[in-house]
Coordinates of C-alpha atoms and ligand atoms in Angstrom, one line a residue:
X1219 CA 24.9 -4.2 -9.0
X1220 CA 22.4 -6.9 -9.8
X1221 CA 21.6 -10.7 -9.7
X1222 CA 20.9 -11.1 -13.4
X1223 CA 24.1 -12.6 -14.9
X1224 CA 24.9 -15.1 -17.6
X1225 CA 25.9 -18.7 -16.9
X1226 CA 27.2 -20.3 -19.9
X1227 CA 25.5 -17.6 -22.3
X1228 CA 22.2 -18.0 -20.7
X1229 CA 20.8 -15.1 -18.6
X1230 CA 19.8 -16.0 -15.1
X1231 CA 17.9 -14.6 -12.3
X1232 CA 20.0 -15.6 -9.3
X1233 CA 20.1 -19.4 -9.9
X1234 CA 17.3 -19.7 -12.3
X1235 CA 17.3 -19.6 -16.0
X1236 CA 15.1 -17.1 -17.5
X1237 CA 14.6 -19.5 -20.3
X1238 CA 13.0 -22.0 -17.8
X1239 CA 10.8 -19.4 -16.5
X1240 CA 9.4 -18.5 -19.9
X1241 CA 8.9 -22.0 -20.6
X1242 CA 6.6 -22.3 -17.7
X1243 CA 5.2 -19.1 -17.6
X1244 CA 4.9 -17.7 -21.0
X1245 CA 5.8 -14.2 -22.0
X1246 CA 5.9 -11.3 -21.5
X1247 CA 6.8 -11.3 -17.9
X1248 CA 8.6 -9.3 -15.2
X1249 CA 11.1 -11.0 -13.0
X1250 CA 12.3 -9.8 -9.8
X1251 CA 15.1 -10.7 -7.8
X1252 CA 15.0 -10.9 -4.1
X1253 CA 18.7 -10.7 -3.6
X1254 CA 19.0 -7.6 -5.6
X1255 CA 15.9 -6.0 -3.9
X1256 CA 17.2 -6.9 -0.2
X1257 CA 20.7 -5.8 -1.2
X1258 CA 19.4 -2.4 -2.4
X1259 CA 17.5 -2.0 0.7
X1260 CA 20.5 -2.9 2.9
X1261 CA 23.0 -0.7 1.1
X1262 CA 20.7 2.5 1.2
X1263 CA 19.9 1.7 4.9
X1264 CA 23.6 1.1 5.8
X1265 CA 24.7 4.4 4.1
X1266 CA 22.5 6.2 6.5
X1267 CA 22.3 3.9 9.4
X1268 CA 24.1 6.3 11.8
X1269 CA 21.4 8.8 11.4
X1270 CA 18.5 6.1 12.3
X1271 CA 16.4 6.6 9.2
X1272 CA 12.9 5.7 8.6
X1273 CA 13.0 4.3 5.2
X1274 CA 9.4 4.7 3.6
X1275 CA 9.5 2.9 0.2
X1276 CA 7.5 4.7 -2.2
X1277 CA 5.0 2.1 -3.3
X1278 CA 3.9 3.7 -6.5
X1279 CA 7.3 2.5 -8.2
X1280 CA 6.1 -1.3 -7.8
X1281 CA 3.0 -2.1 -5.6
X1282 CA 3.3 -5.8 -6.3
X1283 CA 2.6 -7.3 -2.9
X1284 CA 5.6 -9.8 -2.9
X1285 CA 7.8 -6.9 -3.3
X1286 CA 6.1 -4.9 -0.6
X1287 CA 6.4 -8.0 1.8
X1288 CA 10.2 -8.6 1.0
X1289 CA 10.9 -4.9 1.8
X1290 CA 8.7 -5.0 4.9
X1291 CA 10.7 -7.8 6.2
X1292 CA 14.1 -6.0 5.4
X1293 CA 12.6 -3.4 7.7
X1294 CA 11.1 -0.9 5.3
X1295 CA 8.0 1.4 5.8
X1296 CA 5.9 2.8 3.0
X1297 CA 5.4 6.2 1.2
X1298 CA 1.7 5.8 -0.5
X1299 CA -0.1 8.2 -2.5
X1300 CA -3.5 6.3 -2.6
X1301 CA -6.2 4.5 -0.4
X1302 CA -5.3 1.5 -2.7
X1303 CA -1.6 1.9 -1.7
X1304 CA -2.5 2.2 1.9
X1305 CA -4.4 -1.1 1.8
X1306 CA -1.7 -2.7 0.1
X1307 CA 0.9 -1.5 2.5
X1308 CA -1.0 -2.8 5.5
X1309 CA -1.5 -6.0 3.7
X1310 CA 2.3 -6.5 3.3
X1311 CA 2.4 -6.1 6.9
X1312 CA 3.9 -2.6 7.0
X1313 CA 3.1 -1.0 10.4
X1314 CA 1.0 2.1 10.2
X1315 CA 3.5 3.9 12.1
X1316 CA 6.0 3.5 9.4
X1317 CA 3.5 4.8 6.7
X1318 CA 3.7 8.4 5.4
X1319 CA 1.0 9.7 2.9
X1320 CA 2.0 11.8 -0.1
X1321 CA 0.0 13.3 -2.9
X1322 CA -1.8 16.5 -4.1
X1323 CA -5.2 14.9 -4.3
X1324 CA -5.9 13.0 -1.2
X1325 CA -9.6 12.5 -0.9
X1326 CA -11.5 12.9 2.2
X1327 CA -12.3 9.0 2.0
X1328 CA -8.4 8.2 1.7
X1329 CA -7.8 10.5 4.6
X1330 CA -10.3 8.8 6.9
X1331 CA -8.8 5.4 6.1
X1332 CA -5.3 6.7 7.0
X1333 CA -6.5 8.3 10.2
X1334 CA -8.3 5.2 11.3
X1335 CA -5.3 3.3 10.6
X1336 CA -3.3 5.8 12.7
X1337 CA -0.4 6.3 10.0
X1338 CA 2.8 8.2 11.0
X1339 CA 2.5 11.2 8.9
X1340 CA 0.3 13.0 6.1
X1341 CA 2.6 15.1 3.8
X1342 CA 0.4 17.9 3.3
X1343 CA 0.6 19.6 -0.2
X1344 CA -1.8 22.5 -0.2
X1345 CA -4.1 24.9 2.0
X1346 CA -7.4 23.3 1.0
X1347 CA -6.1 19.8 1.7
X1348 CA -5.0 21.0 5.2
X1349 CA -8.3 22.4 5.9
X1350 CA -10.1 19.2 4.5
X1351 CA -7.8 17.0 6.7
X1352 CA -8.5 19.1 9.8
X1353 CA -12.4 18.5 9.1
X1354 CA -11.9 14.7 8.7
X1355 CA -9.8 14.4 11.7
X1356 CA -12.0 16.5 13.9
X1357 CA -14.9 14.4 12.6
X1358 CA -13.5 11.0 13.5
X1359 CA -11.9 12.4 16.9
X1360 CA -8.3 11.8 15.6
X1361 CA -5.2 13.8 15.3
X1362 CA -3.3 14.0 12.1
X1363 CA 0.4 14.2 12.3
X1364 CA 1.4 16.6 9.4
X1365 CA 4.4 17.9 7.6
X1366 CA 4.1 20.4 4.6
X1367 CA 5.9 19.2 1.4
X1368 CA 7.6 22.5 0.8
X1369 CA 8.7 23.3 -2.8
X1370 CA 12.2 24.8 -2.5
X1371 CA 12.1 26.1 -6.0
X1372 CA 15.2 23.9 -7.2
X1373 CA 15.7 22.9 -10.8
X1374 CA 16.4 19.2 -11.0
X1375 CA 18.2 18.2 -14.2
X1376 CA 15.9 15.2 -14.8
X1377 CA 13.0 14.7 -17.5
X1378 CA 10.5 17.3 -17.4
X1379 CA 7.9 14.7 -16.5
X1380 CA 9.6 13.6 -13.3
X1381 CA 10.9 16.9 -11.9
X1382 CA 8.9 18.1 -9.2
X1383 CA 10.7 20.7 -7.2
X1384 CA 10.5 23.9 -9.5
X1385 CA 8.0 26.5 -8.4
X1386 CA 5.6 25.9 -11.1
X1387 CA 5.1 22.4 -10.1
X1388 CA 1.7 21.1 -9.1
X1389 CA 3.5 19.6 -6.1
X1390 CA 4.2 20.9 -2.7
X1391 CA 3.6 24.5 -1.1
X1392 CA 6.0 27.3 -2.1
X1393 CA 8.7 27.5 0.7
X1394 CA 7.9 31.3 0.7
X1395 CA 4.5 30.5 2.1
X1396 CA 5.8 28.2 4.7
X1397 CA 5.8 30.3 7.9
X1398 CA 2.0 31.4 7.0
X1399 CA 0.8 27.8 6.5
X1400 CA 2.5 26.5 9.7
X1401 CA 1.1 29.4 11.7
X1402 CA -2.3 28.3 10.3
X1403 CA -2.0 24.7 10.8
X1404 CA -1.2 25.3 14.6
X1405 CA -4.5 26.8 14.8
X1406 CA -6.5 24.1 13.4
X1407 CA -8.3 21.3 15.3
X1408 CA -7.2 17.6 14.5
X1409 CA -3.9 18.7 13.4
X1410 CA -0.6 18.3 14.7
X1411 CA 2.4 19.8 13.1
X1412 CA 5.4 17.3 13.3
X1413 CA 7.9 18.4 10.6
X1414 CA 8.9 19.3 7.0
X1415 CA 9.0 17.3 3.8
X1416 CA 10.7 17.8 0.3
X1417 CA 10.8 15.7 -2.6
X1418 CA 12.2 17.4 -5.9
X1419 CA 11.8 14.8 -8.6
X1420 CA 13.0 11.3 -9.7
X1421 CA 16.1 9.9 -11.3
X1422 CA 18.4 12.6 -10.2
X1423 CA 21.8 12.0 -11.5
X1424 CA 23.7 14.2 -9.5
X1425 CA 23.8 15.5 -5.8
X1426 CA 23.7 19.3 -6.3
X1427 CA 19.9 19.7 -6.3
X1428 CA 19.5 17.5 -3.3
X1429 CA 22.3 19.7 -1.4
X1430 CA 20.5 22.9 -2.4
X1431 CA 17.0 21.5 -1.5
X1432 CA 18.2 20.0 1.9
X1433 CA 20.1 23.1 2.9
X1434 CA 17.1 25.1 2.2
X1435 CA 14.6 22.9 4.3
X1436 CA 17.1 22.5 7.1
X1437 CA 16.9 26.6 7.3
X1438 CA 13.2 26.3 7.3
X1439 CA 13.4 23.9 10.4
X1440 CA 15.5 26.4 12.3
X1441 CA 13.0 29.3 11.4
X1442 CA 9.9 27.2 12.4
X1443 CA 11.4 26.3 15.6
X1444 CA 12.1 29.9 16.3
X1445 CA 8.5 30.5 15.7
X1446 CA 7.5 28.0 18.3
X1447 CA 6.6 24.9 16.0
X1448 CA 7.7 21.6 17.3
X1449 CA 9.5 20.3 14.4
X1450 CA 10.6 16.7 15.0
X1451 CA 10.7 15.0 11.5
X1452 CA 12.5 16.1 8.4
X1453 CA 11.2 13.8 5.4
X1454 CA 14.0 14.3 2.5
X1455 CA 11.8 12.2 -0.1
X1456 CA 13.2 9.9 -2.7
X1457 CA 14.6 10.7 -6.1
X1458 CA 18.1 9.0 -6.1
X1459 CA 18.9 7.6 -9.6
X1460 CA 19.8 4.3 -10.9
X1461 CA 22.2 3.4 -13.9
X1462 CA 20.1 2.5 -16.7
X1463 CA 23.0 2.2 -19.4
X1464 CA 25.3 -0.4 -17.8
X1465 CA 28.1 1.4 -16.1
X1466 CA 27.7 4.7 -18.2
X1467 CA 26.8 8.0 -16.3
X1468 CA 26.5 6.3 -12.9
X1469 CA 24.3 8.1 -10.4
X1470 CA 25.8 9.1 -7.0
X1471 CA 26.4 6.1 -4.6
X1472 CA 24.0 6.0 -1.6
X1473 CA 27.3 6.7 0.5
X1474 CA 27.7 10.0 -1.2
X1475 CA 23.9 10.9 -1.0
X1476 CA 24.3 10.1 2.8
X1477 CA 27.1 12.4 3.3
X1478 CA 25.0 15.3 1.7
X1479 CA 22.3 14.6 3.9
X1480 CA 24.6 14.4 7.1
X1481 CA 26.0 17.7 6.3
X1482 CA 22.8 19.3 5.5
X1483 CA 20.9 17.9 8.7
X1484 CA 24.0 18.5 11.3
X1485 CA 22.7 19.4 14.7
X1486 CA 19.1 19.4 13.7
X1487 CA 18.2 16.5 15.6
X1488 CA 15.2 15.3 13.7
X1489 CA 13.7 11.9 12.7
X1490 CA 14.9 11.5 9.4
X1491 CA 12.5 10.0 6.8
X1492 CA 13.5 8.7 3.1
X1493 CA 11.2 7.8 0.2
X1494 CA 13.3 5.7 -2.1
X1495 CA 11.4 4.1 -4.9
X1496 CA 13.4 3.5 -8.1
X1497 CA 16.6 2.9 -6.1
X1498 CA 15.3 -0.1 -4.4
X1499 CA 13.4 -1.8 -7.0
X1500 CA 14.6 -0.3 -10.6
X1501 CA 17.4 -2.8 -11.0
X1502 CA 15.8 -5.6 -9.1
X1503 CA 13.6 -6.3 -12.1
X1504 CA 13.6 -7.0 -15.8
X1505 CA 11.0 -7.6 -18.4
X1506 CA 11.3 -10.8 -20.7
X1507 CA 9.7 -10.6 -23.9
X1508 CA 9.8 -12.9 -26.9
X1509 CA 10.6 -11.8 -30.6
X1510 CA 7.5 -12.3 -32.8
X1511 CA 8.8 -11.0 -36.0
X1512 CA 11.8 -9.3 -37.7
X1513 CA 10.6 -7.1 -40.2
X1514 CA 13.0 -5.4 -42.9
X1515 CA 11.3 -2.5 -44.5
X1516 CA 12.8 0.4 -46.3
X1517 CA 16.4 -0.4 -44.9
X1518 CA 15.2 -0.5 -41.4
X1519 CA 15.1 -3.5 -39.2
X1520 CA 12.2 -3.7 -36.9
X1521 CA 12.3 -6.3 -34.1
X1522 CA 8.7 -6.7 -33.2
X1523 CA 8.2 -8.2 -29.6
X1524 CA 5.3 -9.6 -27.6
X1525 CA 5.6 -6.8 -25.0
X1526 CA 4.2 -3.4 -25.7
X1527 CA 4.0 0.1 -24.2
X1528 CA 1.2 -1.1 -22.2
X1529 CA 3.6 -3.3 -20.3
X1530 CA 6.5 -0.9 -20.0
X1531 CA 5.5 2.7 -20.8
X1532 CA 8.8 4.3 -19.5
X1533 CA 10.4 4.7 -23.0
X1534 CA 7.5 6.4 -24.6
X1535 CA 6.6 8.4 -21.7
X1536 CA 10.0 9.5 -20.3
X1537 CA 11.9 8.9 -23.3
X1538 CA 13.7 6.5 -21.1
X1539 CA 16.5 3.9 -22.0
X1540 CA 16.6 0.3 -21.0
X1541 CA 19.6 -2.0 -21.9
X1542 CA 18.0 -4.7 -24.2
X1543 CA 20.0 -8.1 -23.8
X1544 CA 19.3 -11.5 -25.3
X1545 CA 18.6 -14.2 -22.9
X1546 CA 20.6 -16.7 -24.8
X1547 CA 23.7 -15.5 -26.4
X1548 CA 24.4 -16.5 -29.9
X1549 CA 27.8 -15.2 -30.6
X1550 CA 27.2 -15.8 -34.4
X1551 CA 24.6 -13.2 -35.0
X1552 CA 25.4 -9.8 -36.5
X1553 CA 25.1 -6.6 -34.9
X1554 CA 22.9 -3.8 -36.7
X1555 CA 21.1 -1.0 -36.2
X1556 CA 17.5 -2.0 -35.2
X1557 CA 14.3 -0.5 -33.9
X1558 CA 12.8 -2.8 -31.0
X1559 CA 9.0 -2.2 -31.0
X1560 CA 5.9 -3.5 -29.7
X1561 CA 2.5 -4.7 -31.2
X1562 CA 0.4 -1.9 -30.1
X1563 CA -1.3 0.4 -32.5
X1564 CA 0.3 3.5 -31.6
X1565 CA 3.4 5.1 -33.3
X1566 CA 4.8 5.6 -29.6
X1567 CA 5.2 1.9 -29.0
X1568 CA 8.9 1.7 -29.5
X1569 CA 11.3 0.5 -27.0
X1570 CA 14.4 1.8 -28.9
X1571 CA 15.0 3.1 -32.1
X1572 CA 18.1 2.7 -34.2
X1573 CA 20.2 0.9 -31.6
X1574 CA 23.1 -1.4 -32.1
X1575 CA 22.1 -4.9 -31.3
X1576 CA 22.5 -8.6 -32.1
X1577 CA 19.7 -9.1 -34.7
X1578 CA 17.4 -11.7 -32.8
X1579 CA 15.5 -14.4 -34.5
X1580 CA 11.8 -15.0 -34.2
X1581 CA 11.1 -16.8 -30.9
X1582 CA 14.2 -15.4 -29.2
X1583 CA 13.9 -14.0 -25.8
X1584 CA 14.9 -10.7 -24.9
X1585 CA 15.2 -8.9 -21.8
X1586 CA 14.9 -5.4 -20.7
X1587 CA 17.1 -4.4 -17.9
X1588 CA 16.2 -2.0 -14.8
X1589 CA 12.5 -2.5 -15.4
X1590 CA 11.7 -3.3 -11.8
X1591 CA 10.4 0.5 -11.3
X1592 CA 7.5 2.2 -12.9
X1593 CA 6.9 -1.0 -15.0
X1594 CA 4.4 -3.2 -14.1
X1595 CA 2.9 -0.5 -11.7
X1596 CA 2.0 1.4 -14.9
X1597 CA 1.0 -1.3 -17.0
X1598 CA -2.4 -1.0 -18.6
X1599 CA -4.7 -3.1 -20.7
X1600 CA -4.5 -1.0 -23.7
X1601 CA -5.3 -2.8 -27.0
X1602 CA -7.2 -5.4 -24.9
X1603 CA -4.0 -6.9 -23.8
X1604 CA -4.3 -8.9 -20.6
X1605 CA -1.6 -7.4 -17.8
X1606 CA 1.3 -9.6 -17.9
X1607 CA 2.8 -12.2 -15.4
X1608 CA 5.2 -11.2 -12.5
X1609 CA 7.8 -13.7 -11.1
X1610 CA 9.9 -13.4 -8.2
X1611 CA 13.1 -15.5 -7.7
X1612 CA 14.9 -16.2 -4.5
X1613 CA 18.0 -18.4 -4.9
X1614 CA 17.1 -21.3 -6.9
X1615 CA 13.2 -20.8 -6.2
X1616 CA 10.8 -18.9 -8.2
X1617 CA 7.2 -18.2 -8.0
X1618 CA 4.6 -16.3 -9.8
X1619 CA 3.7 -13.4 -7.6
X1620 CA 1.1 -11.8 -10.0
X1621 CA -0.8 -14.0 -12.3
X1622 CA -1.2 -13.1 -15.9
X1623 CA -4.7 -11.7 -16.6
X1624 CA -6.8 -14.1 -17.9
X1625 CA -9.4 -13.1 -20.8
X1626 CA -12.1 -13.7 -18.3
X1627 CA -10.6 -11.1 -15.9
X1628 CA -10.2 -8.9 -18.8
X1629 CA -13.7 -8.9 -19.5
X1630 CA -14.9 -9.2 -16.0
X1631 CA -15.7 -5.4 -15.3
X1632 CA -17.7 -4.9 -18.5
X1633 CA -21.2 -5.0 -18.6
X1634 CA -24.0 -4.3 -21.2
X1635 CA -26.8 -2.0 -20.5
X1636 CA -30.4 -3.1 -20.6
X1637 CA -31.0 -1.8 -24.1
X1638 CA -28.4 -3.9 -25.7
Ligands
PLP2751 C1 7.5 9.1 -6.6 C2 7.8 9.8 -5.2 C3 9.0 9.2 -4.4 C4 10.0 8.2 -5.1 O1 10.7 8.6 -6.1 P1 11.9 7.8 -6.7 O2 12.4 8.6 -7.9 O3 11.3 6.4 -7.4 O4 12.7 7.4 -5.7 C5 9.1 9.5 -3.4 N1 8.3 10.6 -2.8 C6 7.4 11.2 -3.4 C7 6.6 12.1 -2.7 C8 7.1 10.8 -4.9 O5 5.9 11.3 -5.4

């Protein structure tokens, strides 16, 4: 459920008309709904409440400070994957003791930052990373609380670019190596083993892969304890999918997911950690764009909009589906098969091909639904297109939470060498 609804034929974000926002802010822009965001956090939290979860929002899904702060105020921690994300999480007021640090390529500088801030946990993804972390922690006279991200070798039926739990994946350590790696970690200075983590992929549409993975890591927890390791934390990652196509193919509800978790972790008595990203922000954001031209060519209808793949790369990167709806409904318009495309000079700059939509007119506003996750955070300036504006609505109030990049900003990092 979200708070992007029509009132008298006009699409609103909570109590604010998207027409009004477009008039003030220009297009394209992302628009986030506070009520939707906090509701999603609450539903997920409440489903797991009896297990006293630590929920660490996966910052990479959307790192806009206003999103982070809204979630922080709701009680969320952060799952970060870079020094930049650590800084953003801290700037949003997230306590270091609620921050977990994931990623296969943590640099020594990033480790030092995380150690100095006394974050809760490092999710270690390889043996060389373990050695590096031990070295940095020892140098700083700190102790790094670690879990290994284990790879349970499950196949998750999601898009190949967001599946991470199969054994050829670059992520995590093979579960078959776990006993040896935990034994090694126990001998290294500056390292304190505290648990196990797993994250098998994103936009998972059913529960079976989770159930398989969680059962396998629960077994590992028991094996590690039997071998004398003090396993107190079980981090079950993120990955729960969201509905992208209206009410079609609904993914599992958080309550059903919680049942799987409860079943798999019964009697383990671990601090459970979760790293939801998309689930919290995906449907809390939309992208609003204006139609520039409608081009009819060789029997096809191209709706050319002012947002491009640089603003929302999911359709071309993941073959992702976004509902595309008019901001102002015009009952009179015909429904036809159209391609909605951006202005970027790439064949891949297509949001949808041959979809049945009401054919808009130039200057009409369209909204891409479910664009809150992996939208703005993946935006680029490709084709020298300034980064778009981001707006947050809260009831009848709205505010620009990330300014549209100015052309001055766009040029700011360029410098000409002395010989030009
Ligand atoms: C990306 C990622 C997440 C979040 O995934 P979602 O599908 O957005 O929930 C969580 N944990 C790790 C380690 C990730 O890389």
